[in-house]
Coordinates of C-alpha atoms in Angstrom, one line a residue:
X1 CA 0.3 -0.3 0.0
X2 CA 2.9 2.6 1.1
X3 CA 4.5 1.4 -2.7
X4 CA 0.7 2.4 -4.6
X5 CA 0.6 5.1 -2.7
X6 CA 4.7 6.5 -3.1
X7 CA 4.6 5.4 -6.8
X8 CA 0.6 7.1 -8.2
X9 CA 1.9 10.4 -8.3
X10 CA 4.5 9.8 -10.8
X11 CA 2.2 7.4 -12.6
X12 CA -0.5 10.3 -13.1
X13 CA 2.8 12.2 -14.1
X14 CA 4.0 9.9 -16.4
X15 CA 0.5 9.3 -18.6
X16 CA -0.6 13.3 -17.4
X17 CA 1.7 13.8 -20.2
X18 CA 0.7 12.4 -23.1
X19 CA -3.2 13.1 -22.5
X20 CA -2.6 17.0 -22.0
X21 CA -0.6 16.0 -25.5
X22 CA -4.0 14.7 -27.1
X23 CA -6.0 17.5 -25.5
X24 CA -4.2 20.2 -26.9
X25 CA -3.1 18.9 -30.7
X26 CA -6.2 16.8 -31.1
X27 CA -9.0 17.7 -28.9
X28 CA -8.7 21.4 -29.2
X29 CA -8.7 22.2 -32.6
X30 CA -11.1 20.1 -33.1
X31 CA -12.9 22.5 -30.9
X32 CA -12.0 25.5 -32.7
X33 CA -12.7 23.6 -36.2
X34 CA -16.8 23.0 -35.1
X35 CA -16.5 26.0 -33.8
X36 CA -15.6 28.0 -36.4
X37 CA -17.7 26.7 -38.3
X38 CA -20.5 28.4 -37.3
X39 CA -19.2 32.5 -37.8
X40 CA -20.1 34.6 -39.7
X41 CA -18.1 36.0 -42.6
X42 CA -17.5 39.4 -44.6
X43 CA -14.6 39.4 -46.9
X44 CA -11.6 39.5 -46.0
X45 CA -12.5 39.0 -42.0
X46 CA -14.8 36.7 -40.6
X47 CA -16.4 37.0 -36.6
X48 CA -17.5 35.1 -34.2
X49 CA -20.9 33.6 -34.2
X50 CA -23.4 30.9 -34.3
X51 CA -25.6 30.6 -37.7
X52 CA -26.2 28.4 -40.0
X53 CA -25.3 29.4 -42.8
X54 CA -21.7 28.1 -43.8
X55 CA -24.1 24.5 -43.4
X56 CA -27.1 25.9 -46.0
X57 CA -24.5 27.3 -48.7
X58 CA -22.6 23.4 -48.3
X59 CA -26.5 22.0 -49.1
X60 CA -27.9 24.4 -51.5
X61 CA -24.4 24.6 -53.6
X62 CA -24.4 21.2 -55.2
X63 CA -20.8 21.6 -56.5
X64 CA -19.9 20.3 -53.0
X65 CA -22.7 17.6 -53.1
X66 CA -21.1 16.3 -56.1
X67 CA -17.2 16.2 -54.5
X68 CA -18.1 14.7 -51.6
X69 CA -19.7 11.7 -53.5
X70 CA -16.9 11.6 -56.0
X71 CA -14.3 11.0 -53.4
X72 CA -17.1 8.8 -51.6
X73 CA -16.7 6.9 -55.1
X74 CA -13.3 7.2 -55.8
X75 CA -12.2 6.3 -52.4
X76 CA -14.9 3.0 -52.1
X77 CA -12.7 1.9 -56.1
X78 CA -9.4 2.1 -54.0
X79 CA -11.0 0.1 -51.3
X80 CA -12.2 -2.6 -53.1
X81 CA -9.0 -2.4 -55.5
X82 CA -7.1 -2.7 -53.1
X83 CA -9.1 -5.8 -51.2
X84 CA -8.4 -7.8 -54.8
X85 CA -5.0 -6.6 -54.7
X86 CA -4.3 -6.6 -51.2
X87 CA -6.2 -10.5 -50.6
X88 CA -4.4 -12.5 -52.4
X89 CA -1.3 -11.5 -52.1
X90 CA -1.2 -11.9 -48.6
X91 CA -3.0 -14.9 -48.6
X92 CA 0.3 -16.2 -51.2
X93 CA 2.8 -15.2 -48.9
X94 CA 1.1 -16.6 -45.6
X95 CA -0.2 -20.2 -47.2
X96 CA 2.0 -20.4 -49.8
X97 CA 5.7 -19.2 -49.8
X98 CA 6.5 -21.6 -46.9
X99 CA 9.8 -20.6 -46.4
X100 CA 9.7 -18.2 -43.9
X101 CA 13.0 -15.8 -44.6
X102 CA 12.1 -15.9 -47.6
X103 CA 8.1 -14.7 -47.3
X104 CA 9.5 -12.8 -44.7
X105 CA 11.1 -10.6 -47.2
X106 CA 8.5 -10.2 -49.6
X107 CA 6.8 -8.4 -46.8
X108 CA 8.7 -6.2 -46.8
X109 CA 9.1 -5.9 -50.3
X110 CA 5.9 -5.0 -50.3
X111 CA 6.0 -2.0 -47.1
X112 CA 9.0 -0.4 -48.1
X113 CA 7.1 1.6 -50.2
X114 CA 6.3 3.2 -47.2
X115 CA 9.6 4.8 -46.7
X116 CA 9.7 6.2 -50.3
X117 CA 7.8 9.5 -49.8
X118 CA 4.6 10.0 -50.8
X119 CA 4.4 13.1 -53.3
X120 CA 7.8 10.7 -54.9
X121 CA 5.3 7.9 -55.3
X122 CA 2.2 9.8 -56.7
X123 CA 4.6 11.6 -59.0
X124 CA 5.6 8.0 -60.6
X125 CA 2.1 7.8 -61.5
X126 CA 2.3 11.4 -63.6
X127 CA 5.5 9.8 -65.3
X128 CA 4.0 6.5 -66.0
X129 CA 1.0 7.8 -67.4
X130 CA 1.8 10.9 -68.7
X131 CA 2.0 11.3 -73.2
X132 CA 5.7 10.7 -72.7
X133 CA 5.8 8.7 -70.1
X134 CA 6.9 4.9 -69.9
X135 CA 3.0 3.6 -71.2
X136 CA 3.1 5.4 -74.1
X137 CA 6.5 4.9 -74.7
X138 CA 5.6 1.3 -74.9
X139 CA 2.0 1.3 -76.9
X140 CA 4.3 3.4 -79.4
X141 CA 7.3 1.0 -79.6
X142 CA 5.2 -1.9 -79.7
X143 CA 3.2 -0.7 -82.7
X144 CA -0.1 -1.3 -80.4
X145 CA -0.6 2.4 -81.3
X146 CA 0.9 5.4 -83.7
X147 CA 1.0 8.6 -81.2
X148 CA 1.0 8.8 -77.3
X149 CA -2.5 9.0 -76.0
X150 CA -3.7 11.6 -73.9
X151 CA -6.6 9.7 -72.3
X152 CA -4.5 8.3 -69.2
X153 CA -4.0 10.8 -67.4
X154 CA -6.0 13.4 -65.7
X155 CA -9.1 11.5 -65.2
X156 CA -10.5 9.4 -61.7
X157 CA -8.8 6.2 -63.2
X158 CA -5.7 7.6 -63.1
X159 CA -6.3 8.8 -59.5
X160 CA -7.7 5.2 -58.5
X161 CA -4.5 3.4 -60.2
X162 CA -2.4 6.1 -58.1
X163 CA -3.9 5.9 -54.8
X164 CA -4.8 1.6 -55.1
X165 CA -1.0 1.7 -55.6
X166 CA 0.5 3.9 -52.8
X167 CA -2.7 2.2 -49.6
X168 CA -2.3 -1.4 -51.2
X169 CA 0.4 -1.8 -47.8
X170 CA -1.9 -0.6 -45.9
X171 CA -5.0 -3.6 -46.7
X172 CA -1.7 -6.3 -46.7
X173 CA -0.2 -5.0 -43.3
X174 CA -3.6 -6.5 -40.7
X175 CA -4.3 -8.9 -43.3
X176 CA -0.8 -10.8 -43.3
X177 CA -1.0 -10.2 -39.8
X178 CA -4.8 -12.5 -38.9
X179 CA -3.8 -14.9 -41.5
X180 CA -0.5 -15.6 -40.4
X181 CA -2.6 -15.9 -37.3
X182 CA -5.4 -18.0 -38.0
X183 CA -4.7 -21.8 -36.1
X184 CA -3.7 -24.2 -39.0
X185 CA -4.9 -27.1 -36.8
X186 CA -8.1 -25.5 -38.4
X187 CA -7.6 -26.1 -41.4
X188 CA -6.2 -29.7 -40.8
X189 CA -9.7 -30.4 -39.4
X190 CA -11.2 -28.9 -42.5
X191 CA -9.0 -31.2 -44.0
X192 CA -9.3 -34.4 -42.6
X193 CA -12.8 -34.3 -42.9
X194 CA -12.9 -34.3 -46.5
X195 CA -13.6 -30.6 -47.5
X196 CA -12.3 -29.0 -50.6
X197 CA -9.9 -26.5 -50.6
X198 CA -12.0 -23.2 -52.0
X199 CA -14.8 -24.8 -49.0
X200 CA -11.8 -24.4 -46.3
X201 CA -11.0 -21.1 -47.6
X202 CA -14.7 -19.7 -47.7
X203 CA -15.9 -22.0 -44.0
X204 CA -12.8 -21.3 -42.1
X205 CA -10.4 -18.9 -43.5
X206 CA -12.1 -15.9 -44.6
X207 CA -14.4 -16.0 -41.9
X208 CA -11.2 -16.0 -39.7
X209 CA -9.7 -12.6 -41.6
X210 CA -12.4 -10.4 -41.4
X211 CA -10.5 -8.3 -38.6
X212 CA -8.4 -7.6 -40.9
X213 CA -10.5 -7.6 -44.0
X214 CA -11.9 -5.1 -42.0
X215 CA -8.9 -2.7 -40.6
X216 CA -7.2 -2.5 -44.3
X217 CA -10.8 -1.8 -45.5
X218 CA -11.0 1.1 -42.8
X219 CA -7.5 2.6 -43.1
X220 CA -8.1 2.5 -46.6
X221 CA -11.0 4.2 -47.5
X222 CA -10.1 7.0 -44.8
X223 CA -6.4 7.6 -46.8
X224 CA -7.6 7.6 -49.9
X225 CA -11.2 10.6 -48.7
X226 CA -8.6 12.6 -47.3
X227 CA -6.0 12.6 -49.8
X228 CA -5.2 15.6 -52.2
X229 CA -2.1 15.2 -53.8
X230 CA -2.6 12.4 -56.0
X231 CA -6.3 14.8 -57.2
X232 CA -3.6 18.2 -57.9
X233 CA -1.4 15.3 -60.1
X234 CA -3.3 13.2 -62.2
X235 CA -6.8 14.2 -61.6
X236 CA -6.9 16.8 -63.8
X237 CA -10.5 19.1 -63.5
X238 CA -12.5 16.2 -62.8
X239 CA -11.0 14.3 -60.4
X240 CA -11.1 17.0 -57.4
X241 CA -11.5 16.1 -54.2
X242 CA -12.9 16.7 -51.1
X243 CA -10.0 18.1 -49.7
X244 CA -8.7 19.7 -52.4
X245 CA -11.9 22.1 -51.4
X246 CA -11.0 22.6 -47.5
X247 CA -6.9 23.4 -48.9
X248 CA -9.3 26.0 -51.1
X249 CA -11.7 27.4 -48.8
X250 CA -8.4 27.8 -46.3
X251 CA -5.7 28.9 -48.4
X252 CA -6.9 30.9 -51.8
X253 CA -10.8 31.6 -50.8
X254 CA -9.4 32.3 -47.5
X255 CA -13.0 31.6 -46.2
X256 CA -12.3 29.9 -43.0
X257 CA -15.9 29.4 -41.7
X258 CA -17.0 28.2 -44.7
X259 CA -13.9 25.7 -45.1
X260 CA -14.5 24.3 -41.3
X261 CA -18.5 23.6 -41.9
X262 CA -17.1 21.3 -44.2
X263 CA -14.6 19.9 -42.6
X264 CA -16.5 19.1 -39.8
X265 CA -19.2 17.5 -41.8
X266 CA -15.6 15.4 -43.6
X267 CA -15.1 14.5 -39.8
X268 CA -18.7 13.5 -39.0
X269 CA -18.6 10.7 -42.4
X270 CA -15.1 9.8 -41.4
X271 CA -17.0 9.0 -37.8
X272 CA -19.6 7.3 -38.6
X273 CA -17.4 5.1 -41.0
X274 CA -15.8 3.8 -38.5
X275 CA -19.1 2.9 -35.8
X276 CA -19.7 0.8 -38.7
X277 CA -16.6 -1.0 -38.9
X278 CA -16.2 -1.7 -35.3
X279 CA -19.7 -2.2 -35.7
X280 CA -18.5 -5.0 -38.7
X281 CA -16.0 -5.8 -37.2
X282 CA -17.7 -7.1 -33.5
X283 CA -20.5 -9.2 -36.0
X284 CA -18.0 -10.9 -38.0
X285 CA -15.6 -11.9 -34.7
X286 CA -15.2 -15.4 -34.6
X287 CA -14.1 -17.1 -30.9
X288 CA -11.6 -19.5 -31.5
X289 CA -11.2 -20.7 -27.7

């Protein structure tokens, strides 16, 4: 008891520092952002107020609805494509590669691109898909086309390809961890009962990997939803996403109240998504005991 009393102030001080850090750098900025969303603006200044004019402007202007829906569509496409690429890759690494050293080497080759600058990885695809890029050079040199095409860049497809390349490691990492921890005795029991490989995957492996699917999909969707670099580099005029609108409102337009209202809506969408993914994770969780 005496030891607890002597050490408790030290532990309290130890944990109060990160708590203060979280409050100062996360809770307070979010509270300021939400409150500024209700302020009014008379160019070039804005004033403390409590009115819903900024939210009414967002609801009345179809531009904002169009961009938000486009962002949701692109983020969902990136998430689906990342899952279709990442799940077979993680499955191959865990169940096909027998050598643990080779498996770790291949796994590291998947996540090593995360150590490279995000801007550099995005800019690489601008070089590949450009008129003078590697893809057009290959098509021209093989005679498939007679002249370089300009259809590969500055569209939503180019954005999806770029974002999938950048964010697919975030899908592979949780899937690899979950698949690698599936007890092999369950798979062996399924095989001993005469169940085929496909049904073993569908009835045993896939349900046990749903936690990794939900975690990877949540990270990939949230990162894609908030991206603003890829639309600038490869998106073009039709590739504007909600993060670009935020950048414009807080920058060139100098309309912080409207930008804060828009950011609050984005935050609400992300929180709803996290709540849904949490419920889906709990519903799909399997008790291995």
